[in-house]
mmCIF file of N, CA, C and O in Angstrom:
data_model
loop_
_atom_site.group_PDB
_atom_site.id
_atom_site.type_symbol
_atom_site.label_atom_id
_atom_site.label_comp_id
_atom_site.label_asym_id
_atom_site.label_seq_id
_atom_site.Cartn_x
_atom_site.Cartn_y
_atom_site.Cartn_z
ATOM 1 N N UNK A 1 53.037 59.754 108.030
ATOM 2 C CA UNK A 1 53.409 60.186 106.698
ATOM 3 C C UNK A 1 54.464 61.285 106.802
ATOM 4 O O UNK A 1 54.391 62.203 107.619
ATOM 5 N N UNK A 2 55.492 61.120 105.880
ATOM 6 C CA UNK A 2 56.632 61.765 105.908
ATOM 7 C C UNK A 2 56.305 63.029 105.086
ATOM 8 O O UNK A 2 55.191 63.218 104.597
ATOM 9 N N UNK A 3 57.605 64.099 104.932
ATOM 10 C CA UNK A 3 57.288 65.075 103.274
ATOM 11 C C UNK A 3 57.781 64.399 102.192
ATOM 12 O O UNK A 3 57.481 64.695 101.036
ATOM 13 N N UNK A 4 58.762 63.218 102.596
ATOM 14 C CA UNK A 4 58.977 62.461 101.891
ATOM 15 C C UNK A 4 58.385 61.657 100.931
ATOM 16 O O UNK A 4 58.874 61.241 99.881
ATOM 17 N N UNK A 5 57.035 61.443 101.501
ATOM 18 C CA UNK A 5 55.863 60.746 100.896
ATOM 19 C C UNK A 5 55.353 61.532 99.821
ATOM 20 O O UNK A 5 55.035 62.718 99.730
ATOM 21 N N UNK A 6 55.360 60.008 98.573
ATOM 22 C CA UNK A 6 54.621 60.920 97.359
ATOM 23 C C UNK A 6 52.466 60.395 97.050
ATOM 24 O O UNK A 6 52.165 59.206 96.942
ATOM 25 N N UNK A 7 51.984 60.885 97.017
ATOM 26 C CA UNK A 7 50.660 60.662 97.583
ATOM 27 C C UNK A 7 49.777 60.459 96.628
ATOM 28 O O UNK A 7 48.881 61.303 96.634
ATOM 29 N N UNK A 8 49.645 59.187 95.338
ATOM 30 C CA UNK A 8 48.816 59.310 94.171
ATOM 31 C C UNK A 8 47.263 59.411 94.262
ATOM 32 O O UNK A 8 46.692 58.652 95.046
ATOM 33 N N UNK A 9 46.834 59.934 93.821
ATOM 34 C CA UNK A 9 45.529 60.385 93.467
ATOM 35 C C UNK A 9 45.292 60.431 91.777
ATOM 36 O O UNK A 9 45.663 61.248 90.935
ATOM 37 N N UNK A 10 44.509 59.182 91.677
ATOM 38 C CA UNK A 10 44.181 58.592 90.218
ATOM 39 C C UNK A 10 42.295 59.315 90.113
ATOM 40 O O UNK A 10 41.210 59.080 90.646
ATOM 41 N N UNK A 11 42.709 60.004 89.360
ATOM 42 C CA UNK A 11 41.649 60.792 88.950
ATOM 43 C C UNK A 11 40.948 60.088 87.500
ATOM 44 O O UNK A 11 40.157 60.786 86.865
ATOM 45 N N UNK A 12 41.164 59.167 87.180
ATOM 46 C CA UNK A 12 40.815 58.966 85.709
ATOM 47 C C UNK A 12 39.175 58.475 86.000
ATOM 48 O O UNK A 12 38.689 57.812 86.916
ATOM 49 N N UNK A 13 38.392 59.303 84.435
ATOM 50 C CA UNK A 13 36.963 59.009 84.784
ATOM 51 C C UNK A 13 36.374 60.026 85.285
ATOM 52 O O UNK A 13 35.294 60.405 84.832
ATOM 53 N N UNK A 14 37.057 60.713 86.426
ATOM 54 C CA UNK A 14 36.583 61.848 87.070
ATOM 55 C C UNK A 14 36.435 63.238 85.635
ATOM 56 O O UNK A 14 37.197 63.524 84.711
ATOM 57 N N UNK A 15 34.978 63.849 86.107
ATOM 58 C CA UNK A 15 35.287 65.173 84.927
ATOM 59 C C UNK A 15 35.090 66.111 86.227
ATOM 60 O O UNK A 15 34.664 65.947 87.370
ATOM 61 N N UNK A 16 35.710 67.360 85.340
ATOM 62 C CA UNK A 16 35.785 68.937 85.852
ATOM 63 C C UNK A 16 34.180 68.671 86.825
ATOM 64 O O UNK A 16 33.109 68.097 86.629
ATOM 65 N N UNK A 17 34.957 69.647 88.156
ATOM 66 C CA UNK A 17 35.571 69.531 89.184
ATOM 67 C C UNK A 17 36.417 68.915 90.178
ATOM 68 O O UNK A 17 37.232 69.313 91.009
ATOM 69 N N UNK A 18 35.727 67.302 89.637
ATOM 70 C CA UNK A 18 36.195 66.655 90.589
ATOM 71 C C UNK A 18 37.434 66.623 90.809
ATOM 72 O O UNK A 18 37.765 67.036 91.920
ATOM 73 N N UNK A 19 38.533 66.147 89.888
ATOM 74 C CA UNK A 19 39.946 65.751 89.803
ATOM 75 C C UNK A 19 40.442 67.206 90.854
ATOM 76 O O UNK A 19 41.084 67.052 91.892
ATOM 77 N N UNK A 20 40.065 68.366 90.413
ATOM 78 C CA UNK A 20 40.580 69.397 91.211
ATOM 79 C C UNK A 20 39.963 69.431 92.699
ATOM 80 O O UNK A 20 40.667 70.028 93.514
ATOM 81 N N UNK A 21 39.051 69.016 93.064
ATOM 82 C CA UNK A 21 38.256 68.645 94.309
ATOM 83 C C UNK A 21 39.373 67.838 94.792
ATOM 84 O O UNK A 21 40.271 68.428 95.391
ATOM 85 N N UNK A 22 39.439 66.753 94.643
ATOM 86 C CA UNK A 22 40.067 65.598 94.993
ATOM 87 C C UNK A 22 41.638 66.096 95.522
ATOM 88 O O UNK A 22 41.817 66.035 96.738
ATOM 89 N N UNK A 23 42.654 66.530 94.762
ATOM 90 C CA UNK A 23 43.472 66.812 95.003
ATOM 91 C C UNK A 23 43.628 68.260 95.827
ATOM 92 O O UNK A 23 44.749 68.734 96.013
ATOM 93 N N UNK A 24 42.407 68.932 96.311
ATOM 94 C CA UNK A 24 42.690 70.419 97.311
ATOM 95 C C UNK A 24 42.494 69.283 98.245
ATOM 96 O O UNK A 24 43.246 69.502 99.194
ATOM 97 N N UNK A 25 41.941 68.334 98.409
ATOM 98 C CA UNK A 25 41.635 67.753 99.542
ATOM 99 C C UNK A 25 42.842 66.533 99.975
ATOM 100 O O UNK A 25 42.705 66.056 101.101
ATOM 101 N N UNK A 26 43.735 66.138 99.325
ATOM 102 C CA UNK A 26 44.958 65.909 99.680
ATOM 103 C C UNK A 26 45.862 66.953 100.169
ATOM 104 O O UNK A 26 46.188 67.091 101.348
ATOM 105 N N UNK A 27 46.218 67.624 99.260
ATOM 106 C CA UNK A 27 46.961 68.961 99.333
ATOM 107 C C UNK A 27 46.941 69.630 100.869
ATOM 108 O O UNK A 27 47.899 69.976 101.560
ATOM 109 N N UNK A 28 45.404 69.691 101.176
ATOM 110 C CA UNK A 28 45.529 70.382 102.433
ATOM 111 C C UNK A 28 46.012 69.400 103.439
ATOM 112 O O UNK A 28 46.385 69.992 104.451
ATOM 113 N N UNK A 29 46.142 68.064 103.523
ATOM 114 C CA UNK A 29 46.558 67.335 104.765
ATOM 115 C C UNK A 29 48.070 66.973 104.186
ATOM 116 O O UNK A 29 48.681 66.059 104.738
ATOM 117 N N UNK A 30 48.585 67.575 103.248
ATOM 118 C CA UNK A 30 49.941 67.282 102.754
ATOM 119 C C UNK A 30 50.992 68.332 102.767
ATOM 120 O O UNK A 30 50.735 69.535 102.813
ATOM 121 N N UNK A 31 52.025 67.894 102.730
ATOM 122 C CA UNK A 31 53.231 68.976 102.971
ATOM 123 C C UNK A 31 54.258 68.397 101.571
ATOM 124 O O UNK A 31 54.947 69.015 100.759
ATOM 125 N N UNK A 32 54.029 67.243 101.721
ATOM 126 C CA UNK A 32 54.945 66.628 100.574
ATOM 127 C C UNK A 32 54.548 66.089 98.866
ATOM 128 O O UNK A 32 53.571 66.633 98.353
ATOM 129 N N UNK A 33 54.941 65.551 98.443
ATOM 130 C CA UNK A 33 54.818 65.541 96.730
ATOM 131 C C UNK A 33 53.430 64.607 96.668
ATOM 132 O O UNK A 33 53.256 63.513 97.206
ATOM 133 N N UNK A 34 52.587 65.301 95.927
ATOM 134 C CA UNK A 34 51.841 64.812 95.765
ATOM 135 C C UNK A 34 51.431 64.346 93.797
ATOM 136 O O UNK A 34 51.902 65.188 93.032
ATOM 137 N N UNK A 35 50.755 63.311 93.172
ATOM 138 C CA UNK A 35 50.723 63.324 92.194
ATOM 139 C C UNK A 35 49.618 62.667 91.514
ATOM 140 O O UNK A 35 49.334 61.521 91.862
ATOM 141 N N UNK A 36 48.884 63.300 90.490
ATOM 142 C CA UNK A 36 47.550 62.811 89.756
ATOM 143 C C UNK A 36 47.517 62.871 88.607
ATOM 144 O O UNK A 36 47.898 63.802 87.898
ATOM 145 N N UNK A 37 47.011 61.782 88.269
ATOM 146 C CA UNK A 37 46.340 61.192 86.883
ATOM 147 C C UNK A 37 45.365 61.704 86.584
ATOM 148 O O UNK A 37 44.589 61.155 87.365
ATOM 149 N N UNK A 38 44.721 62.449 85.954
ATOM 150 C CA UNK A 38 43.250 62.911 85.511
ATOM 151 C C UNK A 38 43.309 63.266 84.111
ATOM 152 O O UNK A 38 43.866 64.239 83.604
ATOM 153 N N UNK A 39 42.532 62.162 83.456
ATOM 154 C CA UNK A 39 42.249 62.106 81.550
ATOM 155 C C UNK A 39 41.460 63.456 81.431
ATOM 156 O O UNK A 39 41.650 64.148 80.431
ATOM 157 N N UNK A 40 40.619 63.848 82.364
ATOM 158 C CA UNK A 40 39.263 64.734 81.596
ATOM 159 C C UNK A 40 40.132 66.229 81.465
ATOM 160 O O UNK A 40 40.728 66.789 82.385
ATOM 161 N N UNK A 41 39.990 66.789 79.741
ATOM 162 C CA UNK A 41 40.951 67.815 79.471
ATOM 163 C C UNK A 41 40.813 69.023 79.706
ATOM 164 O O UNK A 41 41.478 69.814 79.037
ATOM 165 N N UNK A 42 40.152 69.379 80.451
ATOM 166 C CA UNK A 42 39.717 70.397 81.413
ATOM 167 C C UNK A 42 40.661 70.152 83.180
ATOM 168 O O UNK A 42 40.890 70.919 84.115
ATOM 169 N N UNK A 43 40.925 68.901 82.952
ATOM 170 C CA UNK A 43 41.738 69.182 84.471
ATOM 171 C C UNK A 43 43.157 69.623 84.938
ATOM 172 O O UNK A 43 43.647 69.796 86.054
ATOM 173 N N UNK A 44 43.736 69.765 83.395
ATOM 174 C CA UNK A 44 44.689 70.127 83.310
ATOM 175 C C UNK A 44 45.274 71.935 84.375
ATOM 176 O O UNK A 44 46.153 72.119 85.217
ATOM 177 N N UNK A 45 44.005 73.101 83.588
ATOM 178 C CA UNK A 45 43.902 73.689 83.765
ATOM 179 C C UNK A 45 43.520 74.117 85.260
ATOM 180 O O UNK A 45 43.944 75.095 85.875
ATOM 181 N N UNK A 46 42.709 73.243 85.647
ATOM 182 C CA UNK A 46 42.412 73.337 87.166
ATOM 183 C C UNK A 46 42.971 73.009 88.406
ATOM 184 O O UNK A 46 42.803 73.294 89.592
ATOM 185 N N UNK A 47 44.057 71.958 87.364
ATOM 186 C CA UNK A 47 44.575 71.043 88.296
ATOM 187 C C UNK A 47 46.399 72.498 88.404
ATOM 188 O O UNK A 47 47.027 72.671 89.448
ATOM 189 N N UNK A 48 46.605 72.935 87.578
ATOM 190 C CA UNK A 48 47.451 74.286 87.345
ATOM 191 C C UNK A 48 47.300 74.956 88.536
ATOM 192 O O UNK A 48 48.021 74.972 89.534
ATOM 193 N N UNK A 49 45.730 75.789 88.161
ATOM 194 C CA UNK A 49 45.729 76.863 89.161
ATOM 195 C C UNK A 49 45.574 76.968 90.762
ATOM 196 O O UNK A 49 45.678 77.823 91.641
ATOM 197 N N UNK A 50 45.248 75.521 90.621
ATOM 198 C CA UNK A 50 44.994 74.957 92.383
ATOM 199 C C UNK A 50 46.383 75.112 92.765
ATOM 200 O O UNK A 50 46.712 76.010 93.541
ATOM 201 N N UNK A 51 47.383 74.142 92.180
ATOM 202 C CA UNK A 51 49.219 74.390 92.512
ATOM 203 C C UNK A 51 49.425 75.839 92.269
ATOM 204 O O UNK A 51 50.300 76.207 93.053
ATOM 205 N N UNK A 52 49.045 76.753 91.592
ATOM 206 C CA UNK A 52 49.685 77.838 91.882
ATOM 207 C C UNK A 52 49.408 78.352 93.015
ATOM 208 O O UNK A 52 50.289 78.656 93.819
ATOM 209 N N UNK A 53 47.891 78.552 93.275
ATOM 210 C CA UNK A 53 47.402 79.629 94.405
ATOM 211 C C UNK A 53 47.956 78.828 95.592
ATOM 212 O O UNK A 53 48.124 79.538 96.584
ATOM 213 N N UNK A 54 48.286 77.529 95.754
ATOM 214 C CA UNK A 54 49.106 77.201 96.710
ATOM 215 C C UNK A 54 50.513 77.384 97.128
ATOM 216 O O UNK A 54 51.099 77.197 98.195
ATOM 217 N N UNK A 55 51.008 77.961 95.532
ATOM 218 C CA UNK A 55 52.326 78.105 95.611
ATOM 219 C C UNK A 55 53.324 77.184 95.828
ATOM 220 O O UNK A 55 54.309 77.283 96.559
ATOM 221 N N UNK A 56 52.776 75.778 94.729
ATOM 222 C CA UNK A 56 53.574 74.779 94.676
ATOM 223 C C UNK A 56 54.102 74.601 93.025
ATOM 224 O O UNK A 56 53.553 75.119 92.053
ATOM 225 N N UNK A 57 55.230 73.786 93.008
ATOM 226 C CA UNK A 57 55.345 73.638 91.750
ATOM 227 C C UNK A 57 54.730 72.521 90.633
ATOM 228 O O UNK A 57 54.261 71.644 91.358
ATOM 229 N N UNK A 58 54.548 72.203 89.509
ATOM 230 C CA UNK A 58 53.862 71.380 89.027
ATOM 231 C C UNK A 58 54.378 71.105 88.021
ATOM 232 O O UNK A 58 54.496 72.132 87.352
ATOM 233 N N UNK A 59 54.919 69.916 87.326
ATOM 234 C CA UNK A 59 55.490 69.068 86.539
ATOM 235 C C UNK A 59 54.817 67.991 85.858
ATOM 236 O O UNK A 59 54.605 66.886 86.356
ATOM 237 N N UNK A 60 54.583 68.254 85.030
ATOM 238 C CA UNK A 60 53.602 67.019 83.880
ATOM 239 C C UNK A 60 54.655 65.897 83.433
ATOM 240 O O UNK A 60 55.870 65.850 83.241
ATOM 241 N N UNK A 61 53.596 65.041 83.366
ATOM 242 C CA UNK A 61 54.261 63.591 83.061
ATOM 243 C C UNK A 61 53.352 62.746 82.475
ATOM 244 O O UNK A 61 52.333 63.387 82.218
ATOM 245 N N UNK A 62 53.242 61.366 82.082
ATOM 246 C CA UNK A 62 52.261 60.680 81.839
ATOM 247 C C UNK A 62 52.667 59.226 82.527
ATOM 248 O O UNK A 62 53.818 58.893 82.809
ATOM 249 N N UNK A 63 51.457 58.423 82.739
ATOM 250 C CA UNK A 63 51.134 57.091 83.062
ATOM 251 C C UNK A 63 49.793 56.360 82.208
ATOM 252 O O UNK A 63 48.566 56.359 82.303
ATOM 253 N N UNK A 64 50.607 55.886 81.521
ATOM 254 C CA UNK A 64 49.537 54.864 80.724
ATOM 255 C C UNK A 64 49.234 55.733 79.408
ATOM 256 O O UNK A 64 48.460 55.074 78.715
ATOM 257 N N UNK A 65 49.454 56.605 78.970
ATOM 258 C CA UNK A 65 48.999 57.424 77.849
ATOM 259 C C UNK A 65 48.592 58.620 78.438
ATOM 260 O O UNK A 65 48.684 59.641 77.758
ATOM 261 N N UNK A 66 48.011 58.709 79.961
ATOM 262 C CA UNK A 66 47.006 59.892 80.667
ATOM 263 C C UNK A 66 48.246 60.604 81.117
ATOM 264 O O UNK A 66 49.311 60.151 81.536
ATOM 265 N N UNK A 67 47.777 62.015 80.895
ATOM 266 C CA UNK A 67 47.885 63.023 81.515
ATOM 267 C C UNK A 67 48.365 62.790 83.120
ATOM 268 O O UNK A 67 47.699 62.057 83.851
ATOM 269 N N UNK A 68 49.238 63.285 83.465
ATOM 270 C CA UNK A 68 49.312 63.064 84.920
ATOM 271 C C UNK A 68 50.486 64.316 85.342
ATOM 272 O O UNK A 68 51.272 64.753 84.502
ATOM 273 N N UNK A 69 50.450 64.845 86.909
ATOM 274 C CA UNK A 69 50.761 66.127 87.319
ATOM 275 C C UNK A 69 51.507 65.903 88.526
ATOM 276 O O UNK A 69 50.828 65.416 89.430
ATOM 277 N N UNK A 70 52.629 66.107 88.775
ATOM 278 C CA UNK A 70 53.938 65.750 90.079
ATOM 279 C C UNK A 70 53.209 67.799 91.011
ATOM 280 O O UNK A 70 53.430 68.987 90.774
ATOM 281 N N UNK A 71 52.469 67.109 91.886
ATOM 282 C CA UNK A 71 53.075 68.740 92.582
ATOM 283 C C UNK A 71 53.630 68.793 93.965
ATOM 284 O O UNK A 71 53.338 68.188 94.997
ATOM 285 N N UNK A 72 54.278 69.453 93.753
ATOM 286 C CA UNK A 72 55.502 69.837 95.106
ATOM 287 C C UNK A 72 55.584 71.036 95.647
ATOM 288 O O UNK A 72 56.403 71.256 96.538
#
């Protein structure tokens, strides 16, 4: 896997914690763009502060109507 590689993680279904679980646990074996889908509206927020304290950036988007988060 490159940094090139973008790494989806479809969170939909999942509620608070998980979606943010899920993605520290990419994150840490990743260097490059990673990106998730998670409907439950609480993950927004979690899914935020995880990219910050990592000190990545984070860009919202959607797929399918859901919520979804580019972080780099």
């Amino acid at each position: 896997m490159t940094a090139n590689d973008v790494i989806t993680v479809d969170a939909r279904g999942l509620r608070c914690p998980w979606p943010a679980i899920r993605l520290a646990r990419v994150l840490r074996g990743s260097a490059g763009v990673v990106e998730i889908i998670a409907d439950d509206p609480a993950a927004e927020r979690e899914i935020r502060a995880l990219a910050s304290a990592q000190g990545r950036e984070i860009d919202p988007f959607c797929v399918d109507g859901c919520p979804a988060f580019r972080i780099r």
